[in-house]
CSV table of C-alpha atoms in Angstrom, one decimal:
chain,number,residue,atom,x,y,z
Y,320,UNK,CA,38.4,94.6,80.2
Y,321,UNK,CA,38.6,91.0,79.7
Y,322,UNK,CA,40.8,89.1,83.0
Y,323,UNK,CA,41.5,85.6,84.3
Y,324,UNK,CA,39.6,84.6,87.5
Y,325,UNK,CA,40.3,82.3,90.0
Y,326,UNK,CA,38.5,80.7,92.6
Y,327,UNK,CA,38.7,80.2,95.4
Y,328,UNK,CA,40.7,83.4,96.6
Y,329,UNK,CA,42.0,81.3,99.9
Y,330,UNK,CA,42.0,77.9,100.3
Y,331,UNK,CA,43.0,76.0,104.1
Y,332,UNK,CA,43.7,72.3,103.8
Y,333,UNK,CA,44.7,69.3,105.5
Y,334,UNK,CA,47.9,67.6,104.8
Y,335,UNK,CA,47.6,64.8,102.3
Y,336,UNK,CA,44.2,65.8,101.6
Y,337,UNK,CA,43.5,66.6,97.2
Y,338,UNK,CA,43.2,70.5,96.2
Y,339,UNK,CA,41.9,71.5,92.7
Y,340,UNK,CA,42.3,75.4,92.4
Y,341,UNK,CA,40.1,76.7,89.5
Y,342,UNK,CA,40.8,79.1,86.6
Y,343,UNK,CA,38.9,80.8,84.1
Y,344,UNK,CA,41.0,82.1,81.1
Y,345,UNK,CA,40.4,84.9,78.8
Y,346,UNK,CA,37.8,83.5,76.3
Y,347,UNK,CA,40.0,83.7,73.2
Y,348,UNK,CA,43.4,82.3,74.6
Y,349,UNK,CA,44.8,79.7,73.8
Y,350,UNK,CA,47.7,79.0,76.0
Y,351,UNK,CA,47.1,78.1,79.7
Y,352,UNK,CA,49.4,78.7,82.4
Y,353,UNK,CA,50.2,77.8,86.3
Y,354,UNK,CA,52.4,79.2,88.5
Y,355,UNK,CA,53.1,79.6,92.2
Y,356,UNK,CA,54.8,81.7,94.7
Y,357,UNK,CA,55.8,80.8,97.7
Y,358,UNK,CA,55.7,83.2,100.5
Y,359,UNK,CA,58.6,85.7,100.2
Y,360,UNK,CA,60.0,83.6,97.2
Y,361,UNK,CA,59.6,84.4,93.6
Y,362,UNK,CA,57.0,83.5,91.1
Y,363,UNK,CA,58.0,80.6,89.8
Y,364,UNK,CA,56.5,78.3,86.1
Y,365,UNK,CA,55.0,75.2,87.0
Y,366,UNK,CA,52.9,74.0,83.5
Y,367,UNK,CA,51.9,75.7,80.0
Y,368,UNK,CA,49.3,73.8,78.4
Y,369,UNK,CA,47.7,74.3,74.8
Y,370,UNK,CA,45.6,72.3,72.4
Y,371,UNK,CA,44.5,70.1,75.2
Y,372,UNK,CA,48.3,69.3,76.4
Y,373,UNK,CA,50.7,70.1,78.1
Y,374,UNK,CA,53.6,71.9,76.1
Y,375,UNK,CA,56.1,72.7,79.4
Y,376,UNK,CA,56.3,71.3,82.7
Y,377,UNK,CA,58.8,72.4,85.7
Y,378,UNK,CA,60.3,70.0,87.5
Y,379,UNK,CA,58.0,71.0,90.4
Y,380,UNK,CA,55.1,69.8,88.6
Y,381,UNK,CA,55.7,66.3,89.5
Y,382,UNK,CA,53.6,63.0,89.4
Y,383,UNK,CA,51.2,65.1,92.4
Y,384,UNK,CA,50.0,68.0,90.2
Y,385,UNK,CA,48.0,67.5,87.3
Y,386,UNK,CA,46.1,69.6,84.9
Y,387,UNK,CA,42.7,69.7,82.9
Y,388,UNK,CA,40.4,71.9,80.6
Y,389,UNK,CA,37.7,70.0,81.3
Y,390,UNK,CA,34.9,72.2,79.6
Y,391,UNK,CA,36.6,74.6,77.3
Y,392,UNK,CA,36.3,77.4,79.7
Y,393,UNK,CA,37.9,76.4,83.1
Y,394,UNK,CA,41.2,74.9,83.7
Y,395,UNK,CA,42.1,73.6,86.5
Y,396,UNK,CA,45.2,72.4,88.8
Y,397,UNK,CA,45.0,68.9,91.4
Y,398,UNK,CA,47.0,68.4,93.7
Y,399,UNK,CA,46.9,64.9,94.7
Y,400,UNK,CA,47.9,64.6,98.0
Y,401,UNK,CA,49.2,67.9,99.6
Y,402,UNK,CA,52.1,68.5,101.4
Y,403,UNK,CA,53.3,71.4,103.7
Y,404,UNK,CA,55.4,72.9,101.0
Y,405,UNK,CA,52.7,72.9,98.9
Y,406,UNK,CA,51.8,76.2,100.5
Y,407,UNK,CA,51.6,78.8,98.7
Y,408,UNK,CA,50.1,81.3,95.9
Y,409,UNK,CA,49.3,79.8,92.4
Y,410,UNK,CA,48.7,82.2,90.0
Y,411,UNK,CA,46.8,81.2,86.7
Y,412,UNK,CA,47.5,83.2,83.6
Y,413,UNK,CA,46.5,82.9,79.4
Y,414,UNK,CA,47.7,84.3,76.6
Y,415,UNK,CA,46.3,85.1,73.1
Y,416,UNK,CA,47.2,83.5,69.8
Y,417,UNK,CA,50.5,85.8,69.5
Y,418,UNK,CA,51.4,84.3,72.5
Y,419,UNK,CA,53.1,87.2,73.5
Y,420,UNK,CA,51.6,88.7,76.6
Y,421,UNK,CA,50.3,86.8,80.1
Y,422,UNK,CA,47.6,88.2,81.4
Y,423,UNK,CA,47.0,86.4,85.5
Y,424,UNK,CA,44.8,85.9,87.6
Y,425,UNK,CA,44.4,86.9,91.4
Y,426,UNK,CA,45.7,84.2,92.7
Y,427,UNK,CA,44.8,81.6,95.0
Y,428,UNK,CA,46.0,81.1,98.4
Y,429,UNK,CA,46.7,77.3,99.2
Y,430,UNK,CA,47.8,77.2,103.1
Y,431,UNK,CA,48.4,73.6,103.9
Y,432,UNK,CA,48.0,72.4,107.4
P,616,UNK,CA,70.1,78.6,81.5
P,617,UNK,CA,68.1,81.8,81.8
P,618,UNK,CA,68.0,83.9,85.1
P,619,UNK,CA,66.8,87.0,86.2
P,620,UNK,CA,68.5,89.1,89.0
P,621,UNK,CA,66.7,92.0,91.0
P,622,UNK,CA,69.3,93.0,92.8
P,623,UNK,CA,67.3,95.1,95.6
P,624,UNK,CA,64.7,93.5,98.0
P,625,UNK,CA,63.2,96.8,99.4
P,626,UNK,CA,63.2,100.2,97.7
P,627,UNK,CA,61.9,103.2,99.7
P,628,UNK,CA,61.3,106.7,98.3
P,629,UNK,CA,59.4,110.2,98.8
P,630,UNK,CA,56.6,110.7,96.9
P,631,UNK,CA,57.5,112.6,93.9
P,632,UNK,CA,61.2,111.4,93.7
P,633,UNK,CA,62.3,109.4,90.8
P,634,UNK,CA,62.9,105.8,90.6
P,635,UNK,CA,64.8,103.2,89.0
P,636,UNK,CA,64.4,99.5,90.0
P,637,UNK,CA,66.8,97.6,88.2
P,638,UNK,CA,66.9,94.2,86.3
P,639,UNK,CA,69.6,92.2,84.8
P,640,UNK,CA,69.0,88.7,82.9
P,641,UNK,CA,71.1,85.9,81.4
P,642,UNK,CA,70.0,84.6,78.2
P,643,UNK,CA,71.7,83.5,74.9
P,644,UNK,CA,69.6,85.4,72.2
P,645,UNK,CA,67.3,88.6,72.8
P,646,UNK,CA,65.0,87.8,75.4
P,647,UNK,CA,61.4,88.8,75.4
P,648,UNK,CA,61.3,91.1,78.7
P,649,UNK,CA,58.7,92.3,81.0
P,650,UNK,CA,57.6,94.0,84.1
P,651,UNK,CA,55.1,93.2,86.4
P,652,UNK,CA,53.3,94.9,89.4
P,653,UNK,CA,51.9,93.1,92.6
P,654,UNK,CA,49.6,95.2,94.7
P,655,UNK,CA,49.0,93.8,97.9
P,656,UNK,CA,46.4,90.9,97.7
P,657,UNK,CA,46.6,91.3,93.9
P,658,UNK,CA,47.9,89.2,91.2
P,659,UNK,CA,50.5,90.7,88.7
P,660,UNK,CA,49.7,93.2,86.3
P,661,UNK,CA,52.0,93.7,83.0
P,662,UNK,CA,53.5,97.2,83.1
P,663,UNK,CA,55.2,96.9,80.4
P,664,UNK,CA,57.2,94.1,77.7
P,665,UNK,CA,60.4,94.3,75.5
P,666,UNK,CA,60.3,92.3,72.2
P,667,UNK,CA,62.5,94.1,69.8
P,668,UNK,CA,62.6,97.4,68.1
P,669,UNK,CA,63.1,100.6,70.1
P,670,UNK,CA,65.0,99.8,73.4
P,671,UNK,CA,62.9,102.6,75.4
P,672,UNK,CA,59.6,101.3,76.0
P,673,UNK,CA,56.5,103.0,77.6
P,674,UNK,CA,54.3,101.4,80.5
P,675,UNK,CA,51.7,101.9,81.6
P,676,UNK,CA,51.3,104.3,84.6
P,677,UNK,CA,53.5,106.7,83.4
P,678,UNK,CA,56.7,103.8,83.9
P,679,UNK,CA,59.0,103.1,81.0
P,680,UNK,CA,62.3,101.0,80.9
P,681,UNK,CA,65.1,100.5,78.8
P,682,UNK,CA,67.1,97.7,77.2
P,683,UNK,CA,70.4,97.8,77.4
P,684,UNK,CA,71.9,94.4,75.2
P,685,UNK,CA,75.3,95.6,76.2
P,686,UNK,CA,74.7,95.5,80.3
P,687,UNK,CA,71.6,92.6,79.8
P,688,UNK,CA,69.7,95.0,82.0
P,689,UNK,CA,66.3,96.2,81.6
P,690,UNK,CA,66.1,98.8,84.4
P,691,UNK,CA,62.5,100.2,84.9
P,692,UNK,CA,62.2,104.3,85.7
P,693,UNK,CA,59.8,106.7,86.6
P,694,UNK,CA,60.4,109.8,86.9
P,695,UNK,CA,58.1,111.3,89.6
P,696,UNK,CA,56.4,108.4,92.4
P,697,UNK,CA,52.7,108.7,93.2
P,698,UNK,CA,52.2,106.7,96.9
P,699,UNK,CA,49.9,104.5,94.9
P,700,UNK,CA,53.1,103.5,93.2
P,701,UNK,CA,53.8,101.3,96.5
P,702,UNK,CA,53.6,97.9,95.5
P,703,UNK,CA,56.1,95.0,94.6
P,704,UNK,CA,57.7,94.8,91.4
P,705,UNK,CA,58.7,91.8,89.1
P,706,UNK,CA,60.8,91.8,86.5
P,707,UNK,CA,60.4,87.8,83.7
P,708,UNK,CA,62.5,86.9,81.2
P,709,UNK,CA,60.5,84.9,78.5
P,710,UNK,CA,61.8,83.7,74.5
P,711,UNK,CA,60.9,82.5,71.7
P,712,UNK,CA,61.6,78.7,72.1
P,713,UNK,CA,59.3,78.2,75.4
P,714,UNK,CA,56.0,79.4,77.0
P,715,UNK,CA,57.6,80.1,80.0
P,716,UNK,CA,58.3,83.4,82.0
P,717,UNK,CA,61.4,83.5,84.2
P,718,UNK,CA,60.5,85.9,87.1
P,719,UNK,CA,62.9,87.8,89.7
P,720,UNK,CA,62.4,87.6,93.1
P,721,UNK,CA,61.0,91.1,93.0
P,722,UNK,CA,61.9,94.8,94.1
P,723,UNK,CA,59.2,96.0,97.5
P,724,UNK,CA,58.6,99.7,96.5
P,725,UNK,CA,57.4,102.0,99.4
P,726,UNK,CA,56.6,105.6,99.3
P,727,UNK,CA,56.4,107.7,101.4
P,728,UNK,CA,55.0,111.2,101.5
C-alpha cells in the first residue's frame, strides 16, 4: 500500500540553528500538507501547498517556516532559525486529486535544544 | 470559526466492552468529518470519514460512527475492544472551501484485559 515517509524519524537541534524535515508524498497526489503536534497538544494545520504554491497557511507558519517541492517527489519544511517552541512532531500528509482523504506520514520528531 | 471538541482526555475499558469516544464540531455547513488513530510512535491512520449520504459509516477495524446534524456530533463506537485497540484517537473537521483538517485534542484509549 502506497504511504508518505518522512525522514528523519527524530531530529535534536540547537537553538537558532535551520531544520529542514523531509517528506515523500504518495506519487499521484497532488496536495501537500504540514502539520505539527506539540507534546500533549493537538495536531494542529500549518501549510497546504498544490501546483507548486502554497494554497493555506496558519498563522504559525510565519516568516521562519518555508516550504518546497524541489524535485517533484520530496517536499520539504525549513525552519530558519529554531526556537524552543519549535519542539515538536510535524506530520506530513497528501492527498489525491479528489482531495478528499489525507493520508500522513510518521512523523518527525524536532526536539530543540 | 470551526472547532472540534473531544470532550474526554483518557478513556479506559476491559477488553471486549464497548466503546464510544465522542466528538462534537462547530461548523456552518456540513462538515467533512473524520477519525484518526495514533499508535504509539505512529503517525495517524484514517479510520474512517463522513462526507454525506448515510450518517452511519463503517471504519475500518471493525469501528463505525455516526452523524448526528442535530447534536453536531460524530461519536465513534465499537462494539467489542480488542487490547490492540489501545491507542489515541483524533477526531478533524475538514470542508469544502479549505484544505485544511481541524483536529481535537484527542481521546487516550486504554484497555485492559
Amino acid at each position: 500500500e502506497p504511504e508518505v515517509t518522512q525522514t528523519p524519524s527524530h531530529q535534536v537541534t540547537q537553538m537558532g540553528q535551520e531544520v529542514i524535515l523531509r517528506c515523500v508524498p504518495i506519487s499521484n497526489h497532488l496536495y501537500f500538507y504540514w502539520y505539527r503536534q506539540i507534546l500533549g497538544q493537538k495536531v494542529e494545520f500549518l501549510v497546504s501547498f498544490y501546483n507548486n504554491e502554497i494554497s493555506e497557511k496558519s498563522e504559525i507558519f510565519d516568516d521562519q517556516f518555508s516550504v518546497e517541492r524541489p524535485d517533484g517527489s520530496n517536499f520539504t519544511l525549513k525552519i530558519r532559525s529554531t526556537k524552543l517552541e519549535d519542539s515538536a512532531m510535524y506530520f506530513c500528509a497528501s492527498t489525491g486529486i479528489m482531495n478528499t482523504e489525507a493520508f500522513f506520514g510518521q512523523g518527525t520528531r524536532l526536539t530543540v535544544v | 470559526a470551526q472547532s472540534v471538541t473531544q470532550p474526554d482526555i483518557h478513556i479506559t475499558v476491559s477488553e471486549g466492552a464497548s466503546l464510544e469516544l465522542r466528538c462534537n464540531y462547530s461548523y456552518g455547513a456540513t462538515p467533512y468529518l473524520f477519525w484518526y488513530v495514533q499508535s504509539p510512535g505512529q503517525g495517524l491512520q484514517l479510520l474512517l470519514k463522513y462526507f454525506s449520504g448515510d450518517t452511519l459509516v463503517q471504519g475500518i477495524k471493525g469501528f463505525e460512527a455516526e452523524f448526528k446534524r442535530s447534536q453536531s456530533s460524530f461519536n465513534l463506537r465499537k462494539p467489542s475492544v480488542h487490547w490492540s485497540d489501545a491507542a489515541e484517537y483524533f477526531c478533524a473537521v475538514g470542508a469544502y472551501n479549505t484544505d485544511k483538517l481541524i483536529f481535537g485534542t484527542g481521546t487516550r484509549l486504554q484497555v485492559f484485559p
